[in-house]
Tab-separated table of N, CA and C in Angstrom:
chain	number	residue	atom	x	y	z
A	1	SER	N	-6.966	-8.952	24.732
A	1	SER	CA	-8.180	-8.274	25.136
A	1	SER	C	-8.757	-9.001	26.347
A	2	HIS	N	-9.525	-8.280	27.113
A	2	HIS	CA	-10.097	-8.822	28.339
A	2	HIS	C	-11.262	-7.940	28.773
A	3	GLN	N	-12.096	-8.485	29.625
A	3	GLN	CA	-13.198	-7.695	30.167
A	3	GLN	C	-12.668	-6.795	31.271
A	4	SER	N	-13.150	-5.586	31.293
A	4	SER	CA	-12.780	-4.661	32.362
A	4	SER	C	-13.999	-3.826	32.720
A	5	PRO	N	-14.286	-3.643	33.968
A	5	PRO	CA	-13.505	-4.095	35.112
A	5	PRO	C	-13.774	-5.566	35.431
A	6	LEU	N	-12.745	-6.233	35.859
A	6	LEU	CA	-12.826	-7.626	36.290
A	6	LEU	C	-11.504	-7.974	36.958
A	7	TRP	N	-11.537	-8.950	37.841
A	7	TRP	CA	-10.337	-9.373	38.541
A	7	TRP	C	-9.256	-9.733	37.529
A	8	PRO	N	-8.021	-9.425	37.703
A	8	PRO	CA	-7.389	-8.868	38.907
A	8	PRO	C	-7.290	-7.353	38.912
A	9	GLY	N	-7.910	-6.680	37.952
A	9	GLY	CA	-7.893	-5.225	37.951
A	9	GLY	C	-6.717	-4.615	37.212
A	10	THR	N	-5.939	-5.426	36.530
A	10	THR	CA	-4.832	-4.903	35.727
A	10	THR	C	-5.239	-4.932	34.263
A	11	GLY	N	-4.402	-4.410	33.416
A	11	GLY	CA	-4.673	-4.452	31.984
A	11	GLY	C	-5.229	-3.158	31.434
A	12	SER	N	-4.869	-2.046	32.054
A	12	SER	CA	-5.279	-0.739	31.553
A	12	SER	C	-4.603	-0.476	30.207
A	13	PRO	N	-5.264	0.257	29.313
A	13	PRO	CA	-4.613	0.603	28.040
A	13	PRO	C	-3.320	1.393	28.241
A	14	HIS	N	-3.182	2.029	29.405
A	14	HIS	CA	-1.985	2.826	29.683
A	14	HIS	C	-0.809	1.966	30.139
A	15	GLU	N	-1.053	0.706	30.471
A	15	GLU	CA	0.018	-0.216	30.852
A	15	GLU	C	0.604	-0.799	29.567
A	16	ARG	N	1.696	-0.215	29.106
A	16	ARG	CA	2.248	-0.576	27.801
A	16	ARG	C	3.621	-1.237	27.874
A	17	GLY	N	4.141	-1.437	29.063
A	17	GLY	CA	5.436	-2.083	29.214
A	17	GLY	C	6.594	-1.122	29.051
A	18	ALA	N	7.740	-1.527	29.545
A	18	ALA	CA	8.937	-0.685	29.509
A	18	ALA	C	9.389	-0.383	28.082
A	19	HIS	N	9.063	-1.255	27.144
A	19	HIS	CA	9.496	-1.084	25.758
A	19	HIS	C	8.323	-0.782	24.823
A	20	ASP	N	7.200	-0.363	25.405
A	20	ASP	CA	5.991	-0.053	24.633
A	20	ASP	C	5.592	-1.231	23.741
A	21	ASN	N	5.705	-2.432	24.300
A	21	ASN	CA	5.421	-3.633	23.513
A	21	ASN	C	4.245	-4.436	24.062
A	22	ILE	N	3.443	-3.815	24.910
A	22	ILE	CA	2.246	-4.460	25.446
A	22	ILE	C	1.042	-3.639	25.012
A	23	MET	N	0.009	-4.321	24.555
A	23	MET	CA	-1.225	-3.644	24.175
A	23	MET	C	-2.373	-4.300	24.917
A	24	ASN	N	-2.903	-3.598	25.894
A	24	ASN	CA	-4.070	-4.070	26.627
A	24	ASN	C	-5.320	-3.501	25.973
A	25	VAL	N	-6.302	-4.353	25.770
A	25	VAL	CA	-7.543	-3.949	25.122
A	25	VAL	C	-8.707	-4.334	26.028
A	26	PRO	N	-9.034	-3.475	26.998
A	26	PRO	CA	-10.160	-3.782	27.872
A	26	PRO	C	-11.488	-3.607	27.136
A	27	LEU	N	-12.374	-4.572	27.325
A	27	LEU	CA	-13.702	-4.532	26.712
A	27	LEU	C	-14.745	-4.423	27.815
A	28	PRO	N	-15.763	-3.604	27.618
A	28	PRO	CA	-16.788	-3.481	28.652
A	28	PRO	C	-17.659	-4.735	28.714
A	29	PRO	N	-18.238	-5.008	29.887
A	29	PRO	CA	-19.170	-6.137	29.995
A	29	PRO	C	-20.238	-6.034	28.903
A	30	GLY	N	-20.604	-7.176	28.362
A	30	GLY	CA	-21.621	-7.218	27.315
A	30	GLY	C	-21.065	-7.133	25.908
A	31	SER	N	-19.757	-6.913	25.768
A	31	SER	CA	-19.163	-6.814	24.431
A	31	SER	C	-19.335	-8.128	23.685
A	32	ASP	N	-19.800	-8.017	22.462
A	32	ASP	CA	-19.992	-9.215	21.650
A	32	ASP	C	-18.891	-9.308	20.598
A	33	GLY	N	-18.997	-10.316	19.763
A	33	GLY	CA	-17.991	-10.528	18.736
A	33	GLY	C	-17.906	-9.397	17.736
A	34	PHE	N	-19.016	-8.775	17.422
A	34	PHE	CA	-19.017	-7.641	16.494
A	34	PHE	C	-18.159	-6.508	17.056
A	35	HIS	N	-18.333	-6.219	18.340
A	35	HIS	CA	-17.550	-5.174	19.009
A	35	HIS	C	-16.071	-5.551	19.019
A	36	MET	N	-15.772	-6.783	19.391
A	36	MET	CA	-14.386	-7.247	19.436
A	36	MET	C	-13.736	-7.162	18.058
A	37	ARG	N	-14.441	-7.607	17.035
A	37	ARG	CA	-13.868	-7.603	15.684
A	37	ARG	C	-13.542	-6.184	15.231
A	38	GLY	N	-14.417	-5.252	15.545
A	38	GLY	CA	-14.172	-3.859	15.173
A	38	GLY	C	-12.917	-3.312	15.824
A	39	ILE	N	-12.753	-3.584	17.108
A	39	ILE	CA	-11.566	-3.109	17.825
A	39	ILE	C	-10.303	-3.776	17.280
A	40	TYR	N	-10.377	-5.056	16.990
A	40	TYR	CA	-9.202	-5.740	16.436
A	40	TYR	C	-8.854	-5.192	15.055
A	41	GLU	N	-9.859	-4.952	14.221
A	41	GLU	CA	-9.597	-4.425	12.875
A	41	GLU	C	-9.014	-3.014	12.931
A	42	ARG	N	-9.523	-2.172	13.828
A	42	ARG	CA	-9.089	-0.774	13.898
A	42	ARG	C	-7.799	-0.570	14.684
A	43	GLU	N	-7.597	-1.349	15.745
A	43	GLU	CA	-6.499	-1.062	16.667
A	43	GLU	C	-5.461	-2.179	16.780
A	44	VAL	N	-5.915	-3.375	17.087
A	44	VAL	CA	-4.974	-4.446	17.430
A	44	VAL	C	-4.212	-4.952	16.207
A	45	LEU	N	-4.917	-5.350	15.175
A	45	LEU	CA	-4.244	-5.937	14.012
A	45	LEU	C	-3.308	-4.952	13.311
A	46	PRO	N	-3.693	-3.682	13.128
A	46	PRO	CA	-2.729	-2.749	12.528
A	46	PRO	C	-1.448	-2.595	13.360
A	47	ARG	N	-1.592	-2.558	14.677
A	47	ARG	CA	-0.390	-2.432	15.517
A	47	ARG	C	0.449	-3.711	15.451
A	48	LEU	N	-0.220	-4.851	15.424
A	48	LEU	CA	0.497	-6.118	15.315
A	48	LEU	C	1.218	-6.219	13.972
A	49	GLU	N	0.560	-5.796	12.909
A	49	GLU	CA	1.194	-5.787	11.581
A	49	GLU	C	2.407	-4.863	11.570
A	50	ALA	N	2.288	-3.693	12.179
A	50	ALA	CA	3.402	-2.744	12.222
A	50	ALA	C	4.566	-3.298	13.038
A	51	PHE	N	4.248	-4.043	14.076
A	51	PHE	CA	5.279	-4.653	14.920
A	51	PHE	C	6.007	-5.770	14.169
A	52	ALA	N	5.300	-6.454	13.267
A	52	ALA	CA	5.866	-7.546	12.457
A	52	ALA	C	6.571	-8.590	13.327
A	53	PRO	N	5.807	-9.321	14.139
A	53	PRO	CA	6.424	-10.274	15.065
A	53	PRO	C	7.145	-11.409	14.340
A	54	GLU	N	8.212	-11.882	14.964
A	54	GLU	CA	8.945	-13.028	14.436
A	54	GLU	C	8.372	-14.336	14.959
A	55	PHE	N	7.459	-14.231	15.920
A	55	PHE	CA	6.854	-15.391	16.578
A	55	PHE	C	5.565	-14.909	17.230
A	56	LEU	N	4.508	-15.694	17.165
A	56	LEU	CA	3.248	-15.329	17.817
A	56	LEU	C	2.932	-16.347	18.897
A	57	PHE	N	2.647	-15.862	20.074
A	57	PHE	CA	2.274	-16.693	21.215
A	57	PHE	C	0.868	-16.288	21.618
A	58	ILE	N	-0.079	-17.217	21.518
A	58	ILE	CA	-1.473	-16.941	21.872
A	58	ILE	C	-1.767	-17.545	23.229
A	59	SER	N	-2.149	-16.705	24.151
A	59	SER	CA	-2.645	-17.154	25.445
A	59	SER	C	-4.160	-17.242	25.278
A	60	ALA	N	-4.630	-18.421	24.904
A	60	ALA	CA	-6.004	-18.604	24.431
A	60	ALA	C	-6.974	-18.841	25.586
A	61	GLY	N	-7.599	-17.769	26.013
A	61	GLY	CA	-8.638	-17.869	27.032
A	61	GLY	C	-10.002	-17.856	26.373
A	62	PHE	N	-10.850	-18.756	26.792
A	62	PHE	CA	-12.177	-18.869	26.189
A	62	PHE	C	-13.282	-18.451	27.148
A	63	ASP	N	-12.908	-17.733	28.200
A	63	ASP	CA	-13.920	-17.246	29.134
A	63	ASP	C	-14.685	-16.049	28.577
A	64	ALA	N	-14.348	-15.600	27.377
A	64	ALA	CA	-15.135	-14.564	26.712
A	64	ALA	C	-16.403	-15.143	26.077
A	65	HIS	N	-16.528	-16.456	26.071
A	65	HIS	CA	-17.713	-17.103	25.495
A	65	HIS	C	-18.969	-16.685	26.250
A	66	ARG	N	-20.040	-16.494	25.525
A	66	ARG	CA	-21.294	-16.004	26.129
A	66	ARG	C	-21.848	-16.930	27.207
A	67	ALA	N	-21.487	-18.210	27.188
A	67	ALA	CA	-21.990	-19.155	28.193
A	67	ALA	C	-21.111	-19.214	29.442
A	68	ASP	N	-19.965	-18.545	29.415
A	68	ASP	CA	-19.038	-18.637	30.543
A	68	ASP	C	-19.610	-17.928	31.775
A	69	PRO	N	-19.515	-18.547	32.951
A	69	PRO	CA	-20.109	-17.964	34.150
A	69	PRO	C	-19.284	-16.849	34.796
A	70	LEU	N	-18.013	-16.707	34.445
A	70	LEU	CA	-17.175	-15.718	35.125
A	70	LEU	C	-17.161	-14.356	34.452
A	71	ALA	N	-17.065	-14.334	33.153
A	71	ALA	CA	-17.010	-13.064	32.432
A	71	ALA	C	-18.390	-12.727	31.879
A	72	GLU	N	-18.527	-11.507	31.426
A	72	GLU	CA	-19.793	-11.053	30.846
A	72	GLU	C	-19.578	-10.580	29.414
A	73	LEU	N	-18.757	-11.321	28.681
A	73	LEU	CA	-18.585	-11.049	27.264
A	73	LEU	C	-19.460	-12.028	26.497
A	74	ASN	N	-19.769	-11.702	25.280
A	74	ASN	CA	-20.751	-12.483	24.523
A	74	ASN	C	-20.191	-12.988	23.200
A	75	TRP	N	-19.048	-13.655	23.261
A	75	TRP	CA	-18.443	-14.187	22.053
A	75	TRP	C	-18.984	-15.582	21.764
A	76	SER	N	-18.879	-15.968	20.502
A	76	SER	CA	-19.293	-17.305	20.072
A	76	SER	C	-18.077	-18.043	19.514
A	77	GLU	N	-18.280	-19.308	19.188
A	77	GLU	CA	-17.200	-20.075	18.569
A	77	GLU	C	-16.734	-19.405	17.276
A	78	ASP	N	-17.672	-18.846	16.510
A	78	ASP	CA	-17.306	-18.167	15.266
A	78	ASP	C	-16.363	-16.993	15.507
A	79	ASP	N	-16.529	-16.316	16.641
A	79	ASP	CA	-15.631	-15.205	16.963
A	79	ASP	C	-14.222	-15.704	17.248
A	80	PHE	N	-14.107	-16.839	17.935
A	80	PHE	CA	-12.786	-17.411	18.185
A	80	PHE	C	-12.149	-17.892	16.886
A	81	VAL	N	-12.950	-18.430	15.973
A	81	VAL	CA	-12.438	-18.838	14.657
A	81	VAL	C	-11.915	-17.616	13.908
A	82	TRP	N	-12.694	-16.546	13.892
A	82	TRP	CA	-12.290	-15.316	13.205
A	82	TRP	C	-10.957	-14.811	13.755
A	83	LEU	N	-10.857	-14.749	15.076
A	83	LEU	CA	-9.642	-14.245	15.710
A	83	LEU	C	-8.450	-15.165	15.443
A	84	THR	N	-8.671	-16.464	15.490
A	84	THR	CA	-7.601	-17.426	15.197
A	84	THR	C	-7.094	-17.244	13.773
A	85	ARG	N	-8.000	-17.059	12.824
A	85	ARG	CA	-7.591	-16.852	11.425
A	85	ARG	C	-6.772	-15.575	11.273
A	86	LYS	N	-7.244	-14.507	11.897
A	86	LYS	CA	-6.537	-13.226	11.791
A	86	LYS	C	-5.124	-13.330	12.365
A	87	LEU	N	-5.001	-13.937	13.537
A	87	LEU	CA	-3.680	-14.074	14.155
A	87	LEU	C	-2.795	-15.027	13.353
A	88	SER	N	-3.380	-16.079	12.807
A	88	SER	CA	-2.623	-17.009	11.961
A	88	SER	C	-2.110	-16.314	10.710
A	89	ASN	N	-2.910	-15.423	10.152
A	89	ASN	CA	-2.480	-14.662	8.974
A	89	ASN	C	-1.271	-13.789	9.293
A	90	VAL	N	-1.283	-13.164	10.473
A	90	VAL	CA	-0.137	-12.350	10.891
A	90	VAL	C	1.098	-13.239	11.033
A	91	ALA	N	0.925	-14.402	11.652
A	91	ALA	CA	2.053	-15.327	11.818
A	91	ALA	C	2.581	-15.789	10.463
A	92	ALA	N	1.697	-16.062	9.529
A	92	ALA	CA	2.129	-16.500	8.200
A	92	ALA	C	2.903	-15.396	7.479
A	93	LYS	N	2.433	-14.179	7.617
A	93	LYS	CA	3.045	-13.054	6.904
A	93	LYS	C	4.392	-12.637	7.496
A	94	HIS	N	4.485	-12.612	8.814
A	94	HIS	CA	5.668	-12.037	9.453
A	94	HIS	C	6.559	-13.050	10.170
A	95	ALA	N	6.001	-14.205	10.539
A	95	ALA	CA	6.730	-15.118	11.425
A	95	ALA	C	6.935	-16.502	10.823
A	96	LYS	N	6.827	-16.595	9.500
A	96	LYS	CA	6.987	-17.887	8.828
A	96	LYS	C	6.044	-18.936	9.416
A	97	GLY	N	4.873	-18.480	9.868
A	97	GLY	CA	3.872	-19.385	10.423
A	97	GLY	C	4.120	-19.810	11.853
A	98	ARG	N	5.180	-19.285	12.460
A	98	ARG	CA	5.510	-19.695	13.835
A	98	ARG	C	4.488	-19.125	14.807
A	99	LEU	N	3.738	-20.029	15.404
A	99	LEU	CA	2.657	-19.656	16.308
A	99	LEU	C	2.472	-20.778	17.320
A	100	VAL	N	2.372	-20.408	18.579
A	100	VAL	CA	2.075	-21.360	19.647
A	100	VAL	C	0.840	-20.854	20.359
A	101	SER	N	-0.069	-21.756	20.660
A	101	SER	CA	-1.282	-21.409	21.394
A	101	SER	C	-1.371	-22.291	22.629
A	102	VAL	N	-1.578	-21.665	23.778
A	102	VAL	CA	-1.740	-22.411	25.028
A	102	VAL	C	-3.089	-22.061	25.643
A	103	LEU	N	-3.694	-23.054	26.264
A	103	LEU	CA	-5.003	-22.871	26.880
A	103	LEU	C	-4.867	-22.036	28.141
A	104	GLU	N	-5.707	-21.031	28.256
A	104	GLU	CA	-5.640	-20.103	29.373
A	104	GLU	C	-6.847	-20.223	30.296
A	105	GLY	N	-8.051	-20.182	29.777
A	105	GLY	CA	-9.220	-20.216	30.649
A	105	GLY	C	-10.488	-20.491	29.875
A	106	GLY	N	-11.527	-20.717	30.628
A	106	GLY	CA	-12.846	-21.054	30.122
A	106	GLY	C	-13.486	-21.956	31.149
A	107	TYR	N	-14.653	-21.586	31.643
A	107	TYR	CA	-15.182	-22.245	32.838
A	107	TYR	C	-16.562	-22.854	32.650
A	108	ASP	N	-17.118	-22.751	31.458
A	108	ASP	CA	-18.308	-23.521	31.094
A	108	ASP	C	-17.789	-24.640	30.195
A	109	LEU	N	-17.810	-25.870	30.700
A	109	LEU	CA	-17.117	-26.950	29.993
A	109	LEU	C	-17.632	-27.209	28.584
A	110	PRO	N	-18.949	-27.235	28.329
A	110	PRO	CA	-19.384	-27.414	26.939
A	110	PRO	C	-18.930	-26.264	26.024
A	111	ALA	N	-19.009	-25.029	26.505
A	111	ALA	CA	-18.562	-23.885	25.697
A	111	ALA	C	-17.052	-23.932	25.491
A	112	LEU	N	-16.322	-24.316	26.529
A	112	LEU	CA	-14.871	-24.444	26.420
A	112	LEU	C	-14.507	-25.498	25.379
A	113	ALA	N	-15.151	-26.652	25.456
A	113	ALA	CA	-14.865	-27.730	24.504
A	113	ALA	C	-15.153	-27.293	23.069
A	114	ALA	N	-16.290	-26.654	22.853
A	114	ALA	CA	-16.654	-26.211	21.503
A	114	ALA	C	-15.697	-25.132	20.995
A	115	SER	N	-15.300	-24.229	21.872
A	115	SER	CA	-14.408	-23.135	21.477
A	115	SER	C	-13.003	-23.640	21.183
A	116	VAL	N	-12.488	-24.516	22.033
A	116	VAL	CA	-11.156	-25.080	21.807
A	116	VAL	C	-11.151	-25.898	20.520
A	117	LYS	N	-12.193	-26.677	20.301
A	117	LYS	CA	-12.300	-27.470	19.069
A	117	LYS	C	-12.256	-26.553	17.846
A	118	ALA	N	-13.028	-25.479	17.879
A	118	ALA	CA	-13.056	-24.540	16.758
A	118	ALA	C	-11.688	-23.890	16.555
A	119	HIS	N	-11.040	-23.521	17.648
A	119	HIS	CA	-9.721	-22.883	17.595
A	119	HIS	C	-8.678	-23.839	16.994
A	120	VAL	N	-8.626	-25.061	17.502
A	120	VAL	CA	-7.624	-26.028	17.029
A	120	VAL	C	-7.895	-26.427	15.578
A	121	GLU	N	-9.160	-26.630	15.229
A	121	GLU	CA	-9.484	-26.954	13.831
A	121	GLU	C	-9.041	-25.828	12.901
A	122	THR	N	-9.217	-24.592	13.331
A	122	THR	CA	-8.798	-23.458	12.509
A	122	THR	C	-7.281	-23.414	12.385
A	123	LEU	N	-6.580	-23.648	13.490
A	123	LEU	CA	-5.117	-23.700	13.426
A	123	LEU	C	-4.654	-24.772	12.440
A	124	CYS	N	-5.289	-25.932	12.478
A	124	CYS	CA	-4.928	-27.023	11.558
A	124	CYS	C	-5.251	-26.655	10.117
A	125	GLU	N	-6.384	-26.014	9.918
A	125	GLU	CA	-6.811	-25.611	8.574
A	125	GLU	C	-5.825	-24.619	7.955
A	126	VAL	N	-5.419	-23.618	8.717
A	126	VAL	CA	-4.527	-22.602	8.156
A	126	VAL	C	-3.091	-23.100	8.036
A	127	ALA	N	-2.750	-24.160	8.745
A	127	ALA	CA	-1.388	-24.704	8.684
A	127	ALA	C	-1.155	-25.532	7.425
A	128	LYS	N	-2.220	-25.885	6.718
A	128	LYS	CA	-2.084	-26.718	5.511
A	128	LYS	C	-1.405	-25.968	4.389
């Protein structure tokens, strides 16, 4: 998911890849965690469950945080925890827990630090 419109201008829901294996979820400016969670519950997670991945790769961008100066999304650390748990559950169910997360973005350093901490703590918690 990503804010749209925003640079670089790609990520339309119609861009699905040659094998229909890409799902872009553009969110309008001002979208909060409640909005994101609803879209993930209705659209993203069911499609991910149906796909039954053998491996999950998270490109973890934290610029959706409400304090971030570049995007206009209003997520909190709790929203990143919720999303991390949901994706970890998919990995546990379909991928034998195989999940890699790499840092992608986040430009307010205190918000980035708090969000990454919450994300990594959740990954450690669910890995037990």
